Short mmCIF file of N, CA and C in Angstrom, two decimals:
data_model
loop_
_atom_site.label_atom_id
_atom_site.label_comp_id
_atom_site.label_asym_id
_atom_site.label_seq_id
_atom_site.Cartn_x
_atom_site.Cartn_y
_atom_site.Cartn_z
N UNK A 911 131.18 -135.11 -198.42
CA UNK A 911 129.97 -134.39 -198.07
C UNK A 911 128.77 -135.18 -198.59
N UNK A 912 127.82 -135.66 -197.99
CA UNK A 912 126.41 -135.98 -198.07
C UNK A 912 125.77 -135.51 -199.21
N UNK A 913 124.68 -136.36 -199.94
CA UNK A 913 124.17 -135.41 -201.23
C UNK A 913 123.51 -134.46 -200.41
N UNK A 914 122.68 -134.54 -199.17
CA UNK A 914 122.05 -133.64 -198.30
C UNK A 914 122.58 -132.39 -198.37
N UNK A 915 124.04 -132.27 -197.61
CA UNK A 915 124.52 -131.34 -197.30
C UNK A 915 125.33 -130.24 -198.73
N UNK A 916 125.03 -131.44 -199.82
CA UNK A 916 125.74 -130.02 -201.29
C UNK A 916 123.75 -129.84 -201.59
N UNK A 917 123.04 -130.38 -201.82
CA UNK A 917 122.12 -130.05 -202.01
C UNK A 917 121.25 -128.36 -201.43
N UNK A 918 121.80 -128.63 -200.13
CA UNK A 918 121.46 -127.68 -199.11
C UNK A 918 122.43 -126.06 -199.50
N UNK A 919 123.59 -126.49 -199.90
CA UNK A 919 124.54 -125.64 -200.42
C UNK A 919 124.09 -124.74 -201.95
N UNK A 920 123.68 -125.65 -202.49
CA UNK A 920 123.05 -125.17 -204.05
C UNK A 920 121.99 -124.44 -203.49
N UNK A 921 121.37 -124.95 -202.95
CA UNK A 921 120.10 -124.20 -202.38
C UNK A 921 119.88 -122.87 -201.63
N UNK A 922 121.71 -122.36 -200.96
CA UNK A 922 121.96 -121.72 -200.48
C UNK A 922 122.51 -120.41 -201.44
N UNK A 923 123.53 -120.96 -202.70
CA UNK A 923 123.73 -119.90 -203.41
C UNK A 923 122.81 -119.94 -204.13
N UNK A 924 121.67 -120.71 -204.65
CA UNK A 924 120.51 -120.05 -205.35
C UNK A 924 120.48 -119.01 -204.41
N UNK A 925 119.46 -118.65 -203.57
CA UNK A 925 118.92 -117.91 -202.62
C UNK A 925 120.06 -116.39 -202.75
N UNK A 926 121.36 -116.94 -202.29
CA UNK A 926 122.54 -115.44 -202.80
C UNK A 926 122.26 -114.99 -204.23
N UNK A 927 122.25 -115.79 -205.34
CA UNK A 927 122.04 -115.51 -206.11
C UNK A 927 120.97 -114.47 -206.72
N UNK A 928 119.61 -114.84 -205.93
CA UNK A 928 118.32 -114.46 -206.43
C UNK A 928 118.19 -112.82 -205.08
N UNK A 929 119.03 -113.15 -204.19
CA UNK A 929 119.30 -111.73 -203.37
C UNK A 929 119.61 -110.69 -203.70
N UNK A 930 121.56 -111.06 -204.52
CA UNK A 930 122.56 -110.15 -205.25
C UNK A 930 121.36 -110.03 -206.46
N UNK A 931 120.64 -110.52 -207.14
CA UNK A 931 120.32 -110.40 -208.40
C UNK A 931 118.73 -108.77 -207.79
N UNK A 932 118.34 -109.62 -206.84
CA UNK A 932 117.23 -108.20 -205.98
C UNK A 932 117.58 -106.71 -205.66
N UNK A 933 118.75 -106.82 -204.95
CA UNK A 933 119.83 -105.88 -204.38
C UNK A 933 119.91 -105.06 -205.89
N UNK A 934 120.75 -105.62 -206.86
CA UNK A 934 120.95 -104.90 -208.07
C UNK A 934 119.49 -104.24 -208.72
N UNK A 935 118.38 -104.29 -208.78
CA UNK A 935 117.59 -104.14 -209.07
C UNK A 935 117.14 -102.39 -208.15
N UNK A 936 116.93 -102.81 -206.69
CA UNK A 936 116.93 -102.19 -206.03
C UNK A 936 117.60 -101.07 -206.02
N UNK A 937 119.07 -101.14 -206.76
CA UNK A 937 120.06 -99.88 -206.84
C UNK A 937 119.36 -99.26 -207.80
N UNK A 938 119.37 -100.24 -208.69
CA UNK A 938 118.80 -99.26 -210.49
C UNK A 938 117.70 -98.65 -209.97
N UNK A 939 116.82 -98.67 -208.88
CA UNK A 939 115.23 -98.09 -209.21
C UNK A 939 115.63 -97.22 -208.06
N UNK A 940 116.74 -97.30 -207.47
CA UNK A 940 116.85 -96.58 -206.50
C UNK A 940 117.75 -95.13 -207.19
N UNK A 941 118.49 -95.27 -208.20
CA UNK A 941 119.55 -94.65 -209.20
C UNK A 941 118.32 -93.50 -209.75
N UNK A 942 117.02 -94.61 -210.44
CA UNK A 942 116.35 -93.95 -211.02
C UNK A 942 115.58 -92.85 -210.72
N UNK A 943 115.45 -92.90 -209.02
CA UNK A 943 114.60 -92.23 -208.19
C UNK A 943 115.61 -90.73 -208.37
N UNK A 944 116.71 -91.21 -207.81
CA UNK A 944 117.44 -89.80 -207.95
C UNK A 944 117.75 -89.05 -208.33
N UNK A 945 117.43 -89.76 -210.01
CA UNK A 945 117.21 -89.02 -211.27
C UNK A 945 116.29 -88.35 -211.03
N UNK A 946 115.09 -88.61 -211.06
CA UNK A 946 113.98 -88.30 -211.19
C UNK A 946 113.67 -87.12 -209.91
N UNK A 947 114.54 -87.20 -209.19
CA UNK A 947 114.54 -86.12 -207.90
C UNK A 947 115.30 -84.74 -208.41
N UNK A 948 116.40 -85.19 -209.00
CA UNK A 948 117.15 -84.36 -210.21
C UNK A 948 116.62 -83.45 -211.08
N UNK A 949 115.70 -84.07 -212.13
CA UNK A 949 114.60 -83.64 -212.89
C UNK A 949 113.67 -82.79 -212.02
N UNK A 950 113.10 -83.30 -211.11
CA UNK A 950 112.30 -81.95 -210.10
C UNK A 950 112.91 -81.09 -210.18
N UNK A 951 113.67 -81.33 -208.73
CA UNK A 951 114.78 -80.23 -208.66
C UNK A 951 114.91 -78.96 -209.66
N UNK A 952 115.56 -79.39 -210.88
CA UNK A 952 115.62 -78.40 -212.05
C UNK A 952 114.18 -78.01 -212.74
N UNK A 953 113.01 -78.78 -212.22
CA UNK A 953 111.49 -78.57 -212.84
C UNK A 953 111.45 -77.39 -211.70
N UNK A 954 111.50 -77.49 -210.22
CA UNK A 954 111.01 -76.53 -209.46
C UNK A 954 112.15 -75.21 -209.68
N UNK A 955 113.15 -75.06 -210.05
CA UNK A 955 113.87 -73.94 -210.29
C UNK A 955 113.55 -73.23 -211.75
N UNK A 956 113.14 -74.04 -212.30
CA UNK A 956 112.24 -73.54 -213.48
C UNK A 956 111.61 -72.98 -213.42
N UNK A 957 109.92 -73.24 -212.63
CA UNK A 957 109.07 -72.81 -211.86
C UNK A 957 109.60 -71.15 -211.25
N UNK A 958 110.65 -71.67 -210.43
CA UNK A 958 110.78 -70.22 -209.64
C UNK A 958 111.33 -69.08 -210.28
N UNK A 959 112.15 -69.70 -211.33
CA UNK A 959 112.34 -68.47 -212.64
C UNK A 959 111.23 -68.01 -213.27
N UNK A 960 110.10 -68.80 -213.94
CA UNK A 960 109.17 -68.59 -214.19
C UNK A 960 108.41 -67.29 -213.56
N UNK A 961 108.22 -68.12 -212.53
CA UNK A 961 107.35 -66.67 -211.12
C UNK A 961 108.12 -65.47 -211.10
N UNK A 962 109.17 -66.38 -210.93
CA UNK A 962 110.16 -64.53 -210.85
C UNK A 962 109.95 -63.18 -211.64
N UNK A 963 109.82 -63.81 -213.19
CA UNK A 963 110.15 -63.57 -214.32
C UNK A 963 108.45 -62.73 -214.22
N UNK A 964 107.42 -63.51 -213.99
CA UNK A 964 106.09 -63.16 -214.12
C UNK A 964 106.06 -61.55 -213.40
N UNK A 965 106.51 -61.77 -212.09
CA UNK A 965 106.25 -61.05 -211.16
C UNK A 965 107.33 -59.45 -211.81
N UNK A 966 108.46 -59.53 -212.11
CA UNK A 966 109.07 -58.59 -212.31
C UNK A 966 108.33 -57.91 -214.23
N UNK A 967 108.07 -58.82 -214.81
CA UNK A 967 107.24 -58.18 -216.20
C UNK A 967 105.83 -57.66 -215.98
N UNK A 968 104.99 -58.43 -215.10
CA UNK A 968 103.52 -57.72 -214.54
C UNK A 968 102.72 -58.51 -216.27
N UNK A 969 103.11 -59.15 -216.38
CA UNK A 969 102.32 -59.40 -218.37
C UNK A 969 101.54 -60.46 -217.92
N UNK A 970 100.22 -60.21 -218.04
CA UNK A 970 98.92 -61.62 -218.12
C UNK A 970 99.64 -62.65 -218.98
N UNK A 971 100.71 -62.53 -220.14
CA UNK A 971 100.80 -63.43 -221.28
C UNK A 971 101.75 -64.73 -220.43
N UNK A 972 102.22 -64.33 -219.15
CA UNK A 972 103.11 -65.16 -219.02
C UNK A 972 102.26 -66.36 -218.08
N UNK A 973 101.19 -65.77 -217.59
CA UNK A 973 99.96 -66.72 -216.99
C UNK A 973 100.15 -68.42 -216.83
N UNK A 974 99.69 -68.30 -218.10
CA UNK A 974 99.78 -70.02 -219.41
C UNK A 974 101.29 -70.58 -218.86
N UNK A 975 102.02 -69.94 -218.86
CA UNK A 975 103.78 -70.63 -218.66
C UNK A 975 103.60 -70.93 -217.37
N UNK A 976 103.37 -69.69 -216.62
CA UNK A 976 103.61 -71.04 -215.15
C UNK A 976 102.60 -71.29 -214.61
N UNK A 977 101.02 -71.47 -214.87
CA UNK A 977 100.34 -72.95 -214.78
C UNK A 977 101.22 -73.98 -215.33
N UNK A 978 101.62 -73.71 -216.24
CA UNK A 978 102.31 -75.11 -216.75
C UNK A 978 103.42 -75.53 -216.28
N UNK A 979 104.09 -75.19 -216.15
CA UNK A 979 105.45 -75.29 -215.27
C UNK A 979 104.88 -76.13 -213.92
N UNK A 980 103.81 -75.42 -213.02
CA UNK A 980 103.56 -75.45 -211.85
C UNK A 980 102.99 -77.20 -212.39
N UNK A 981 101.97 -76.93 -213.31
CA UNK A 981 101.81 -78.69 -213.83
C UNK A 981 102.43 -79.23 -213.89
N UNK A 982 103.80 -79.14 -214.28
CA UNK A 982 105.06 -79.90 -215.25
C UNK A 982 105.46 -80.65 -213.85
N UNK A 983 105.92 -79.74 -212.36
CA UNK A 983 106.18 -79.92 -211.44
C UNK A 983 105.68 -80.88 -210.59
N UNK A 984 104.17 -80.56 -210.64
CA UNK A 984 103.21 -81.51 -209.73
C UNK A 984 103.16 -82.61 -210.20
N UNK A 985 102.88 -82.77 -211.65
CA UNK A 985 103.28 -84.54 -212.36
C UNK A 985 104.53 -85.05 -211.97
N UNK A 986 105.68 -84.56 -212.26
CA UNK A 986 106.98 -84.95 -211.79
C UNK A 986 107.12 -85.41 -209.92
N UNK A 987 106.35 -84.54 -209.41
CA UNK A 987 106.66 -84.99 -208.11
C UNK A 987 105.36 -85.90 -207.79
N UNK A 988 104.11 -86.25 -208.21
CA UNK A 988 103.32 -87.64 -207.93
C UNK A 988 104.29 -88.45 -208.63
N UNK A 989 104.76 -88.42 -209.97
CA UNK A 989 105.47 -89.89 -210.70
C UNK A 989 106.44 -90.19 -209.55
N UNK A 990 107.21 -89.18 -208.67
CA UNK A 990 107.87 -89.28 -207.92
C UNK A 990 107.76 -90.14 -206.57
N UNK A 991 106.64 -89.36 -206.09
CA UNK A 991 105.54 -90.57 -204.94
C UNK A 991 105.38 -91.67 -204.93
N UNK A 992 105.08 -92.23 -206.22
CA UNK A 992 104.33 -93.52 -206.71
C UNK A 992 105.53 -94.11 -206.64
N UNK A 993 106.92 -93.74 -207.50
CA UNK A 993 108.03 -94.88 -207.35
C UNK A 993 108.42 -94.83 -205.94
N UNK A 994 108.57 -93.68 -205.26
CA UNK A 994 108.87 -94.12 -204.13
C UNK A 994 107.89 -95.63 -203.20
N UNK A 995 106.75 -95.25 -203.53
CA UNK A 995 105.90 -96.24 -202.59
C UNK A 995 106.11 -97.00 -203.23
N UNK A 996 106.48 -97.59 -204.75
CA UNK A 996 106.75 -98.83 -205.22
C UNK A 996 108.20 -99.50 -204.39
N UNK A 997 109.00 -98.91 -204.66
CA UNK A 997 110.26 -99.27 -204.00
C UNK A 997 109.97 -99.33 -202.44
N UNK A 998 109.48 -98.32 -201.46
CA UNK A 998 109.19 -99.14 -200.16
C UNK A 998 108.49 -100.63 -200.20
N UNK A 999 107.37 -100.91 -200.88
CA UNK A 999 106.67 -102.28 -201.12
C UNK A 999 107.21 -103.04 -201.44
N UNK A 1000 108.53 -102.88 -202.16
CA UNK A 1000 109.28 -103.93 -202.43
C UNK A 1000 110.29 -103.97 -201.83
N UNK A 1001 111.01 -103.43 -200.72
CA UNK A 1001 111.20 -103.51 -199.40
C UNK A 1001 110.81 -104.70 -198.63
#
């Protein structure tokens, strides 16, 4: 074989290399997303216990809890947004 043609070869599993090495990356942030969809998930069932809970006691005191909750939720699902549009861009 030609130095050309192993040259061209090295050059070729670099490139696999630096792909498989992208790909793996891609899983983890993709792993992480689903976590983090996970974490909603159980943030918005929180939430709906919360309300529930509000609605069947009638108590002003429980007010404060689910603004916050409802906060807890809305942060969790922008952090959510943002990785998603990170991971499409790096697409």
């Amino acid at each position: 074989m030609s130095a050309c043609g192993k040259s061209r070869i090295e050059d070729l599993e670099n490139e696999l290399e630096e792909a498989q090495s992208t790909l793996e990356n891609i899983e983890s942030e993709f792993d992480d997303v689903l976590s983090e969809m996970k974490d909603l998930e159980s943030a918005i069932d929180d939430l709906m216990y919360e309300i529930d809970d509000f609605y069947y006691e009638n108590c002003k005191d429980n007010v404060p809890d689910v603004e916050s909750a409802a906060d807890c939720v809305e942060s969790a699902f922008d952090d959510l947004e943002s990785e998603i549009d990170d991971i499409e861009y790096e697409l």
